[in-house]
PDB file of C-alpha atoms in Angstrom:
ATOM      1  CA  UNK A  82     116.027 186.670 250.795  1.00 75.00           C
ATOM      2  CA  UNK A  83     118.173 185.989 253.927  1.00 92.00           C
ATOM      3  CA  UNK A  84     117.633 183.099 255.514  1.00 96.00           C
ATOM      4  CA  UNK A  85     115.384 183.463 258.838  1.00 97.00           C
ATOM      5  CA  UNK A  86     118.325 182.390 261.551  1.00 97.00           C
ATOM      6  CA  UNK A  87     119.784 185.141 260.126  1.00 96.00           C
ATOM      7  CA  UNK A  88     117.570 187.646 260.066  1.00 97.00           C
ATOM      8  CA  UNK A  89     116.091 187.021 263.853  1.00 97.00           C
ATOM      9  CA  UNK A  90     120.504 186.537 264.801  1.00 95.00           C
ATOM     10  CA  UNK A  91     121.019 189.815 263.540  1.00 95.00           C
ATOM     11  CA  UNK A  92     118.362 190.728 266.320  1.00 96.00           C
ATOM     12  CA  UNK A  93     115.260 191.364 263.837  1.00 97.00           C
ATOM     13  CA  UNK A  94     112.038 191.030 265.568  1.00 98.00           C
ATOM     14  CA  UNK A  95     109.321 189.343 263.179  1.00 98.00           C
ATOM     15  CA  UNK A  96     105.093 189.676 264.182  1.00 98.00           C
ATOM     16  CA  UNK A  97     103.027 186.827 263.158  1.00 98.00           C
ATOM     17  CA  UNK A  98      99.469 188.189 263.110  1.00 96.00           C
ATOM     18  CA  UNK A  99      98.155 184.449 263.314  1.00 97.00           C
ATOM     19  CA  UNK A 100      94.185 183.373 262.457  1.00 97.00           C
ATOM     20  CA  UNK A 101      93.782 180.959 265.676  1.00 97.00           C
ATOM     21  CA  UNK A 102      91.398 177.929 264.962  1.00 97.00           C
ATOM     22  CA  UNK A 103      90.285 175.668 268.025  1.00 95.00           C
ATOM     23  CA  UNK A 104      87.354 173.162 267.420  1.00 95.00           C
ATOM     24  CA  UNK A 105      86.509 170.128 270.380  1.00 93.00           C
ATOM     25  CA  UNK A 106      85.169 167.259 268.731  1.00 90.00           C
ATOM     26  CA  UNK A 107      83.048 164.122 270.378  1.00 87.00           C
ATOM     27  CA  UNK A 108      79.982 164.127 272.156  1.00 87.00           C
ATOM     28  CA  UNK A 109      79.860 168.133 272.937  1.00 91.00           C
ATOM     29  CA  UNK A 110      81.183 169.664 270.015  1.00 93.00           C
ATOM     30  CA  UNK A 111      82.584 173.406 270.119  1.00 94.00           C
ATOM     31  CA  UNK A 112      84.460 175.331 267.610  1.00 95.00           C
ATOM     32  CA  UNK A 113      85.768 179.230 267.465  1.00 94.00           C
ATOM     33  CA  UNK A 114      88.399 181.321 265.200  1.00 96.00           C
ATOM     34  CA  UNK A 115      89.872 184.627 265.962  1.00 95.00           C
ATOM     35  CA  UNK A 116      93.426 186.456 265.672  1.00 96.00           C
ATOM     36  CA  UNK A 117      96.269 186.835 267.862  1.00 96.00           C
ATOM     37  CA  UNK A 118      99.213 188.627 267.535  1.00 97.00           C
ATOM     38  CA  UNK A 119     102.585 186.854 268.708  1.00 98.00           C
ATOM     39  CA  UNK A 120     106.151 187.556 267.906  1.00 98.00           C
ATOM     40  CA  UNK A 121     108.888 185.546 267.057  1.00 98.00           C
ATOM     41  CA  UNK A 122     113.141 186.609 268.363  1.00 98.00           C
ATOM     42  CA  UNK A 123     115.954 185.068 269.255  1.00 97.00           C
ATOM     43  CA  UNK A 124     115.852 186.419 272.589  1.00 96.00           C
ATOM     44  CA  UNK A 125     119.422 185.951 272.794  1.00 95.00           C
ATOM     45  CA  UNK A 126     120.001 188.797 270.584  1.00 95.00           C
ATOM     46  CA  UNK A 127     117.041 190.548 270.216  1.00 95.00           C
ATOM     47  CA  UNK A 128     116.728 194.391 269.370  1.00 93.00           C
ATOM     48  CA  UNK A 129     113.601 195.056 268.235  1.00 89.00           C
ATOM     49  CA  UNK A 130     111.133 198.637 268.137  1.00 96.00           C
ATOM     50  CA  UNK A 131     111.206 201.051 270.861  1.00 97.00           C
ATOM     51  CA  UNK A 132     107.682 200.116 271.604  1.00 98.00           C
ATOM     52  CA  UNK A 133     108.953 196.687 272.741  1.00 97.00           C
ATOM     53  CA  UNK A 134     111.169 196.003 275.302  1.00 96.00           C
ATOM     54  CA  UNK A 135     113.566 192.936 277.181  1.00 95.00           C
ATOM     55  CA  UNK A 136     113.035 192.427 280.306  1.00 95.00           C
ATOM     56  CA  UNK A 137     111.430 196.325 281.222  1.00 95.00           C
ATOM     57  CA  UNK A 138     108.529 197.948 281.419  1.00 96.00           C
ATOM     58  CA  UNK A 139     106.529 198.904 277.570  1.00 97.00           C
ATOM     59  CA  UNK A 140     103.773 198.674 275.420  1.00 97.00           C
ATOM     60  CA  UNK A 141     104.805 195.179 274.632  1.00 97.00           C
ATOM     61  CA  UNK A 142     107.515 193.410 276.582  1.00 97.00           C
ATOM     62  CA  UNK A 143     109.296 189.998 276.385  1.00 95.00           C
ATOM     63  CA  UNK A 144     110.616 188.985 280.037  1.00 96.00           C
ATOM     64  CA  UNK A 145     112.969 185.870 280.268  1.00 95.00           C
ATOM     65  CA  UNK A 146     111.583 184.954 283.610  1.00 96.00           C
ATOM     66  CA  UNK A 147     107.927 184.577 281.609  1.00 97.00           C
ATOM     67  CA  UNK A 148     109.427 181.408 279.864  1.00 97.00           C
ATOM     68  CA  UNK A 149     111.898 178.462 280.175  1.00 95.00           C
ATOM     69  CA  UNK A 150     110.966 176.478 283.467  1.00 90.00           C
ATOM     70  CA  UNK A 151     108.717 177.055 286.179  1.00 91.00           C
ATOM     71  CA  UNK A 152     105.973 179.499 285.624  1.00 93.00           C
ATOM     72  CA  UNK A 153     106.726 182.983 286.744  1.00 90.00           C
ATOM     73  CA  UNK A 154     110.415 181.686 287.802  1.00 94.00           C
ATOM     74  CA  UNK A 155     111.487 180.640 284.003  1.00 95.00           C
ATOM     75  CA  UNK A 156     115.129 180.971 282.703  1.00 96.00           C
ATOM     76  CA  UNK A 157     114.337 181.851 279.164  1.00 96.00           C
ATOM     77  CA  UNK A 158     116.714 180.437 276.263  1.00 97.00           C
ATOM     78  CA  UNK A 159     119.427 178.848 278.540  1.00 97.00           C
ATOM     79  CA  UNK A 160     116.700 176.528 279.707  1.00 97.00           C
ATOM     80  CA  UNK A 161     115.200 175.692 276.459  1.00 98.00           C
ATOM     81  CA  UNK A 162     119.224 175.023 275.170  1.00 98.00           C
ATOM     82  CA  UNK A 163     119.708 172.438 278.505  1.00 97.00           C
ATOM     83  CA  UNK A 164     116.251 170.758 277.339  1.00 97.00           C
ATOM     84  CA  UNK A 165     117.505 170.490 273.744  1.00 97.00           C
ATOM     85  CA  UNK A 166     121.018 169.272 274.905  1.00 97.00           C
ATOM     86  CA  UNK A 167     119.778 166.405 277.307  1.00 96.00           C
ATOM     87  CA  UNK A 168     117.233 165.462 274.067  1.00 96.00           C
ATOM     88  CA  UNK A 169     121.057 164.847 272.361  1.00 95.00           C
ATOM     89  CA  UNK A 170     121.334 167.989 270.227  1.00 95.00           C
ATOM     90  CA  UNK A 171     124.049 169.937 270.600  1.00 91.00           C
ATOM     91  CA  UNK A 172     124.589 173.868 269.741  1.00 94.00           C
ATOM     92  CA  UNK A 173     126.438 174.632 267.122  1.00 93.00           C
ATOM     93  CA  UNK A 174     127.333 177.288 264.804  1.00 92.00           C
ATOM     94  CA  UNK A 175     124.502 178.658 262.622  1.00 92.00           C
ATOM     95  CA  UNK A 176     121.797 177.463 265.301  1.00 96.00           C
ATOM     96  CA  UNK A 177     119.204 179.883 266.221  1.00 97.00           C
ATOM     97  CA  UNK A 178     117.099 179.144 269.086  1.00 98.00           C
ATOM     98  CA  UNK A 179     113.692 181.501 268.631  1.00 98.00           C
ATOM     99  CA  UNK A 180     110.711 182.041 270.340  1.00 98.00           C
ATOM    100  CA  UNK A 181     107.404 182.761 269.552  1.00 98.00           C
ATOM    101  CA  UNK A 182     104.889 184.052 271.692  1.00 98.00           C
ATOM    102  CA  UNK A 183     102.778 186.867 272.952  1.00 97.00           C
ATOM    103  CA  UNK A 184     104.795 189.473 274.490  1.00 96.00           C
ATOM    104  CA  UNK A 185     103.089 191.759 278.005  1.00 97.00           C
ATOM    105  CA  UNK A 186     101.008 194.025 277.374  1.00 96.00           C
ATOM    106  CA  UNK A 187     101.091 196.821 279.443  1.00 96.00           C
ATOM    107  CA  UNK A 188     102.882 195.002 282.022  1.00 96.00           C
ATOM    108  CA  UNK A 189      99.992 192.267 281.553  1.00 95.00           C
ATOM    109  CA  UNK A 190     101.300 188.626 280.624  1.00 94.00           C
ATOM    110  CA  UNK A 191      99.307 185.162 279.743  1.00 95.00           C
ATOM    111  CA  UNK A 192      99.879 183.127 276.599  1.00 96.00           C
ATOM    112  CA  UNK A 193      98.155 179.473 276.032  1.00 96.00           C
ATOM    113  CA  UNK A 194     101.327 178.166 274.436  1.00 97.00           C
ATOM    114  CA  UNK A 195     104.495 179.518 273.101  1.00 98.00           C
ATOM    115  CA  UNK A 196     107.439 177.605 271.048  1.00 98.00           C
ATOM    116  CA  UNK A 197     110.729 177.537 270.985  1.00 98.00           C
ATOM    117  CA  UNK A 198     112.197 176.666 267.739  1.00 98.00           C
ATOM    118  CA  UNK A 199     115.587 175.679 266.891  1.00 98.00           C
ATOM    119  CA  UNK A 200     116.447 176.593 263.273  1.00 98.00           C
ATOM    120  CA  UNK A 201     119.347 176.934 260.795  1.00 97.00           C
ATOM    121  CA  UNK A 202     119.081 178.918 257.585  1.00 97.00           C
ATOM    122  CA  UNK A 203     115.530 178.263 256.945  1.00 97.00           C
ATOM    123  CA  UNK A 204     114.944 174.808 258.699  1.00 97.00           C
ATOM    124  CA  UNK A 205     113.393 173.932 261.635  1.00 98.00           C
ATOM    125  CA  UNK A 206     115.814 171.712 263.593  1.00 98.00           C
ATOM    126  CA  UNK A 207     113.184 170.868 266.833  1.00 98.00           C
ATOM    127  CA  UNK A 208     110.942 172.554 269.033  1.00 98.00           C
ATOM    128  CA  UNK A 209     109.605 173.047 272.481  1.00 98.00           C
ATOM    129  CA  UNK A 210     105.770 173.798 272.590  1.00 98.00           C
ATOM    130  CA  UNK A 211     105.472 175.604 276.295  1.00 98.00           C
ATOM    131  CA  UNK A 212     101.849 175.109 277.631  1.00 97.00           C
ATOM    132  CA  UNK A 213     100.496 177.016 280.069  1.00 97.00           C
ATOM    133  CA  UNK A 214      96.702 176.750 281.500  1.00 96.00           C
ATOM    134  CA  UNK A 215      94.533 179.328 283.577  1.00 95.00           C
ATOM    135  CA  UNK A 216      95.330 177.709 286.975  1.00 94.00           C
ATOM    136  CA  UNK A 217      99.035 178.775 287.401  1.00 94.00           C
ATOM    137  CA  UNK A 218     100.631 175.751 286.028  1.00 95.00           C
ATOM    138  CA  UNK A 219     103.214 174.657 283.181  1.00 97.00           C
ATOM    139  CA  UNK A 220     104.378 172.107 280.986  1.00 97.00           C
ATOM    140  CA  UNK A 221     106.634 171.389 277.805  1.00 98.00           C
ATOM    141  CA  UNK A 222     106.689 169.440 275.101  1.00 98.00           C
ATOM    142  CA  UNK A 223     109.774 168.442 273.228  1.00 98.00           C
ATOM    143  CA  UNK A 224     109.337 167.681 269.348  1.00 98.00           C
ATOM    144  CA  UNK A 225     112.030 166.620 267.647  1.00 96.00           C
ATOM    145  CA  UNK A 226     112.053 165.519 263.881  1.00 93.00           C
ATOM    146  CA  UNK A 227     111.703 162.581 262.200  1.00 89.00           C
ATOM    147  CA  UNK A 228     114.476 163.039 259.461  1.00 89.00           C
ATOM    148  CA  UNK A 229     117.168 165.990 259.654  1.00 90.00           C
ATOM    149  CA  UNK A 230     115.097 168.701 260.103  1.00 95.00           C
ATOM    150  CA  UNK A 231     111.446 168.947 260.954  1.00 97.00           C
ATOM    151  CA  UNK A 232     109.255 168.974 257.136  1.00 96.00           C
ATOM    152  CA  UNK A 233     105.478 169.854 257.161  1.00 95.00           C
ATOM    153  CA  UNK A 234     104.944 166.610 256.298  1.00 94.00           C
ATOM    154  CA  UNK A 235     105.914 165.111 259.702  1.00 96.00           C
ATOM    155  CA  UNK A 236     103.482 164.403 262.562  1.00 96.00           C
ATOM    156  CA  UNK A 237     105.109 164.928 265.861  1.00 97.00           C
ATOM    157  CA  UNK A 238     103.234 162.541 268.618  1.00 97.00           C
ATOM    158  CA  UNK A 239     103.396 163.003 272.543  1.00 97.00           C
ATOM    159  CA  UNK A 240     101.294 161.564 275.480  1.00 96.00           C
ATOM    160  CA  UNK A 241      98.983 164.481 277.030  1.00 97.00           C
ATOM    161  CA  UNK A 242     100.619 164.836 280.614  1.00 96.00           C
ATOM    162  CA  UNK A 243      98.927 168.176 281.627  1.00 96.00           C
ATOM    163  CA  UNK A 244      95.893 169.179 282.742  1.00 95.00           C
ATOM    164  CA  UNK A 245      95.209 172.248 279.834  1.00 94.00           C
ATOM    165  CA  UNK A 246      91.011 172.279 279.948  1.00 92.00           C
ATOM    166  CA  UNK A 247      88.626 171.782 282.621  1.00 90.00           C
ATOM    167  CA  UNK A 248      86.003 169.966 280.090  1.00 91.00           C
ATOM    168  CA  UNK A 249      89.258 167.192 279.151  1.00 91.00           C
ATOM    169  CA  UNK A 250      90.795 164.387 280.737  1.00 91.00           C
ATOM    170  CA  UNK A 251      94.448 164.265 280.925  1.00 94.00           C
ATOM    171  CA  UNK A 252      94.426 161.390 278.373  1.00 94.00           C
ATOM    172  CA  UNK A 253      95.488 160.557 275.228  1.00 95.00           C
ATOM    173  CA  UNK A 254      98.104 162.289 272.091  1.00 96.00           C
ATOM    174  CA  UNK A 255      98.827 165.408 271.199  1.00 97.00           C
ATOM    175  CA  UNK A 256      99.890 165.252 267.500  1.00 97.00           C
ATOM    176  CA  UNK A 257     102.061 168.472 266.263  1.00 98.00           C
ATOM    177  CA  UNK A 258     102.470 169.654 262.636  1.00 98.00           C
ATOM    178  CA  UNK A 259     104.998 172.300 261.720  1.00 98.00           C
ATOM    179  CA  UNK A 260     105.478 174.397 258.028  1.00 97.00           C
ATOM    180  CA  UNK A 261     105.301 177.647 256.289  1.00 95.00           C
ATOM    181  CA  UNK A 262     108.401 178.968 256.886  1.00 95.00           C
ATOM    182  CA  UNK A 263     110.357 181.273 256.134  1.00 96.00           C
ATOM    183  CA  UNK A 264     107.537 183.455 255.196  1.00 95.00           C
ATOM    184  CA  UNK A 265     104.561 182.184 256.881  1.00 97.00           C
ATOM    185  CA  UNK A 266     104.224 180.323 260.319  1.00 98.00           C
ATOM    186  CA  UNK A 267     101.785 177.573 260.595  1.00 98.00           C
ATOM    187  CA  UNK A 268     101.453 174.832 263.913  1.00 98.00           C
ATOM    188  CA  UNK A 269      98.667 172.548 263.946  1.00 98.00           C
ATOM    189  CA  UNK A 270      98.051 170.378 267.122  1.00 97.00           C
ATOM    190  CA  UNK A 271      95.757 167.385 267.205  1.00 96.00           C
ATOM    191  CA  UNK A 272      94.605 165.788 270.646  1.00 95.00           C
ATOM    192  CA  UNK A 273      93.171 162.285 270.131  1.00 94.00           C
ATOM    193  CA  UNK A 274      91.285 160.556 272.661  1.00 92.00           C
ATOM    194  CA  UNK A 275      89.103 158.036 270.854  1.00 88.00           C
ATOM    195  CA  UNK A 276      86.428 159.745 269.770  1.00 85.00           C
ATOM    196  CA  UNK A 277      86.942 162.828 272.051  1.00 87.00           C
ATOM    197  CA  UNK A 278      89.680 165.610 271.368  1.00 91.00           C
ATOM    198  CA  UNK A 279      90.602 168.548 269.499  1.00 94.00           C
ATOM    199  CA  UNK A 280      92.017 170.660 266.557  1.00 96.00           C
ATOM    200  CA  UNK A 281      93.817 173.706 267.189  1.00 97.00           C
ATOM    201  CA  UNK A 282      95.735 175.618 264.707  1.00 97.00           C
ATOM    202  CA  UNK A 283      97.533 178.511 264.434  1.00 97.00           C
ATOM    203  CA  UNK A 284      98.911 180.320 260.566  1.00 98.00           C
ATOM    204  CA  UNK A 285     100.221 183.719 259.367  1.00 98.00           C
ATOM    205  CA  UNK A 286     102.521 185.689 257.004  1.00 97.00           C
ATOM    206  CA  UNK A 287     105.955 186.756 259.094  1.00 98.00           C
ATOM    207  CA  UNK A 288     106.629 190.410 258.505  1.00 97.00           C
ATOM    208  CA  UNK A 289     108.992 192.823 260.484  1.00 97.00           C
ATOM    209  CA  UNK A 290     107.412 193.781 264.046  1.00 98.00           C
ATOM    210  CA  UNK A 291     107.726 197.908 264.182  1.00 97.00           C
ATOM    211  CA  UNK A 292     106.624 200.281 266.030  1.00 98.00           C
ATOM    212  CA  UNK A 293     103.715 200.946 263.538  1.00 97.00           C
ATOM    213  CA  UNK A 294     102.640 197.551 263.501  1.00 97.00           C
ATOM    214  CA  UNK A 295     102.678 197.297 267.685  1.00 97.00           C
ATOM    215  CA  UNK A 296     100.642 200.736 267.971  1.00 97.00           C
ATOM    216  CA  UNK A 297      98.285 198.668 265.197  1.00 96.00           C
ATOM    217  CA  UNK A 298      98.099 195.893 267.360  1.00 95.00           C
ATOM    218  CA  UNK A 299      97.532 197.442 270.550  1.00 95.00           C
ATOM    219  CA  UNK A 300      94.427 199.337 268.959  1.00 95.00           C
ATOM    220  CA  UNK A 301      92.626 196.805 266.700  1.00 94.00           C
ATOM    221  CA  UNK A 302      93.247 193.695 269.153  1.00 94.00           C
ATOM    222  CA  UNK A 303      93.659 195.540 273.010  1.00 93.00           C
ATOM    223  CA  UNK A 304      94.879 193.484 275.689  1.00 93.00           C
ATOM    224  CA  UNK A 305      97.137 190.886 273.809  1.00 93.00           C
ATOM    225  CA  UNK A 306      96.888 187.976 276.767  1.00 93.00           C
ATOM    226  CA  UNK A 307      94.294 189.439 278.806  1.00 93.00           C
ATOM    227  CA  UNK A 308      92.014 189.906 275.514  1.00 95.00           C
ATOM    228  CA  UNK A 309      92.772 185.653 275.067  1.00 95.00           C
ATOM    229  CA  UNK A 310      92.553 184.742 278.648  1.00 94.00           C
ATOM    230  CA  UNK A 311      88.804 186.854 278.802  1.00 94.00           C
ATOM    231  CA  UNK A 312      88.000 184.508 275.876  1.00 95.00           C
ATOM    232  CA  UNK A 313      89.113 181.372 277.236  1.00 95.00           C
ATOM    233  CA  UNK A 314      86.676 182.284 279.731  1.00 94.00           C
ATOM    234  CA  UNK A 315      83.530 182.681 277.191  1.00 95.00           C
ATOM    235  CA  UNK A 316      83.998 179.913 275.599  1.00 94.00           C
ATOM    236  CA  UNK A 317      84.806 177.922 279.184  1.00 94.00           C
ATOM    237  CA  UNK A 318      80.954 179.357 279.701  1.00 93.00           C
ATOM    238  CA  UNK A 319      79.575 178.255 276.528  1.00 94.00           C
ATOM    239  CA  UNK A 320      81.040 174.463 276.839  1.00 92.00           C
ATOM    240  CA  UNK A 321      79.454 174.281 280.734  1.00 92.00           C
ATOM    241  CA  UNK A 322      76.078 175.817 279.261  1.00 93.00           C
ATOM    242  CA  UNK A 323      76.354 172.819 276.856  1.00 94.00           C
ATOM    243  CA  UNK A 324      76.552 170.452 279.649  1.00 93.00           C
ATOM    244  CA  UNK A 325      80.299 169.801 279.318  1.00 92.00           C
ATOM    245  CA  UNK A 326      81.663 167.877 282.674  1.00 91.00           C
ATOM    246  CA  UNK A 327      83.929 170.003 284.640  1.00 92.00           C
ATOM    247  CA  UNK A 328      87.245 168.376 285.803  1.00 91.00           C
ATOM    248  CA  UNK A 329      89.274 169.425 288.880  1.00 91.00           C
ATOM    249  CA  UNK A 330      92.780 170.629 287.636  1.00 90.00           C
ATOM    250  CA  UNK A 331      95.170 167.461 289.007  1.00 91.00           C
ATOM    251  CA  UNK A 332      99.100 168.460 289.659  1.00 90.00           C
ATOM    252  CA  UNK A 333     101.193 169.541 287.320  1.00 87.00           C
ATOM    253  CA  UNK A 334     103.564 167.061 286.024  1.00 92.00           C
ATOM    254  CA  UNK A 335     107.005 165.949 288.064  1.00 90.00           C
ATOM    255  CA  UNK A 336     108.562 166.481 284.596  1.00 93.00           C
ATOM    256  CA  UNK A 337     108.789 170.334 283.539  1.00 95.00           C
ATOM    257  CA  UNK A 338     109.230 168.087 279.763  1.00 97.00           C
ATOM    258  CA  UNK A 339     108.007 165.345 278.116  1.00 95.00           C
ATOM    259  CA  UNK A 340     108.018 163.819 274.826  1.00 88.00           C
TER     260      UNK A 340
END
């Protein structure tokens, strides 16, 4: 099979119809699974199905502005390339840089987190896990690996510098986990806070995104990011009805990246 650089280089579009885990642990406990569908391009080169368009108007779009940098004012893979330059790594030939996230629907964006992921043939070189949260604000992390390329054995670890839920404090690690590929994506992310935090996982098989599998989408999971953002706000109503302590969003971060 061709390696994966290749394949998304060559401007192949690839749908990860992911089973999303999330479960809160400590003293109020909350848990939840559903599916998402994101995609995964080097938007660089990107050609993908009629039903999806760069930068335009479709069923599904992928706009630059929507990622890289501030929210709503992002500069898409030039950004994410400055971030992985000042980390020390340098672009070279055979380096894809990918990204994988829910597309617009209908003109309709909101994703909790997307990646960017530096590969080359079938290894992950780094990443950039792009976290947004329901009160307009950003912030990225950058994982790099702990050998030559990132394995699914390694445990990335950052400091939590952004405010993502109202029932958290801004405290503690974040603890990223990688693997799968090239024919399945999985990214686990651990937040420890003592005895408080969470589990959050995402996994799926990668298989060509067509126009087929985008009408599919749109009917069995309507909405993409406005279908997740709805149930952010359930299950923001089921933690408050179990007497979870709201917290006041704080600033966003100086630093548009941290590590």
């Amino acid at each position: 099979m061709e390696p994966l650089a290749d394949r998304l280089l060559s401007g192949e579009v690839l749908h990860l119809r992911a089973g999303v885990t999330h479960a809160r642990r400590g003293v109020t406990r909350h848990a939840f699974a559903y599916r998402v569908d994101y995609v995964l391009m080097a938007p660089e080169t990107m050609a993908g199905p009629r039903l999806l368009s760069h930068n335009g108007f479709n069923l599904m779009a992928f706009h630059d502005r929507d990622h890289g940098g501030p929210r709503g004012a992002g500069r898409g893979a030039p950004w994410a390339w400055e971030q992985l330059a000042a980390a020390g790594i340098d672009r070279r030939p055979g380096m894809v840089l990918a990204l994988l996230t829910q597309p617009r629907f209908l003109g309709h964006w909101f994703t909790p987190v997307s990646f960017w992921l530096l590969l080359r043939g079938n290894d992950l070189l780094a990443a950039i896990a792009e976290v947004n949260n329901t009160f307009g604000q950003r912030h990225s992390y950058l994982c790099l690996p702990l050998g030559a390329s990132i394995s699914p054995d390694d445990e990335i670890r950052a400091a939590k510098a952004f405010h993502v839920s109202p029932f958290q404090d801004v405290a503690g690690e974040y603890r990223f986990r990688f693997g799968g590929l090239p024919d399945r994506l999985a990214i686990r992310i651990r937040q420890i806070d003592g005895a408080e935090g969470l589990e959050a996982a995402m996994a799926g098989p990668l298989s060509p995104l067509t126009n087929r599998a985008v009408m599919w989408a749109a009917l069995h999971r309507p909405g993409g990011g406005l279908r997740v953002l709805a149930l952010i706000y359930w299950h923001a109503l089921r933690l408050k009805r179990k007497g979870a302590r709201y917290r006041p969003p704080p600033s966003a971060p100086e630093k548009e990246i941290s590590r």
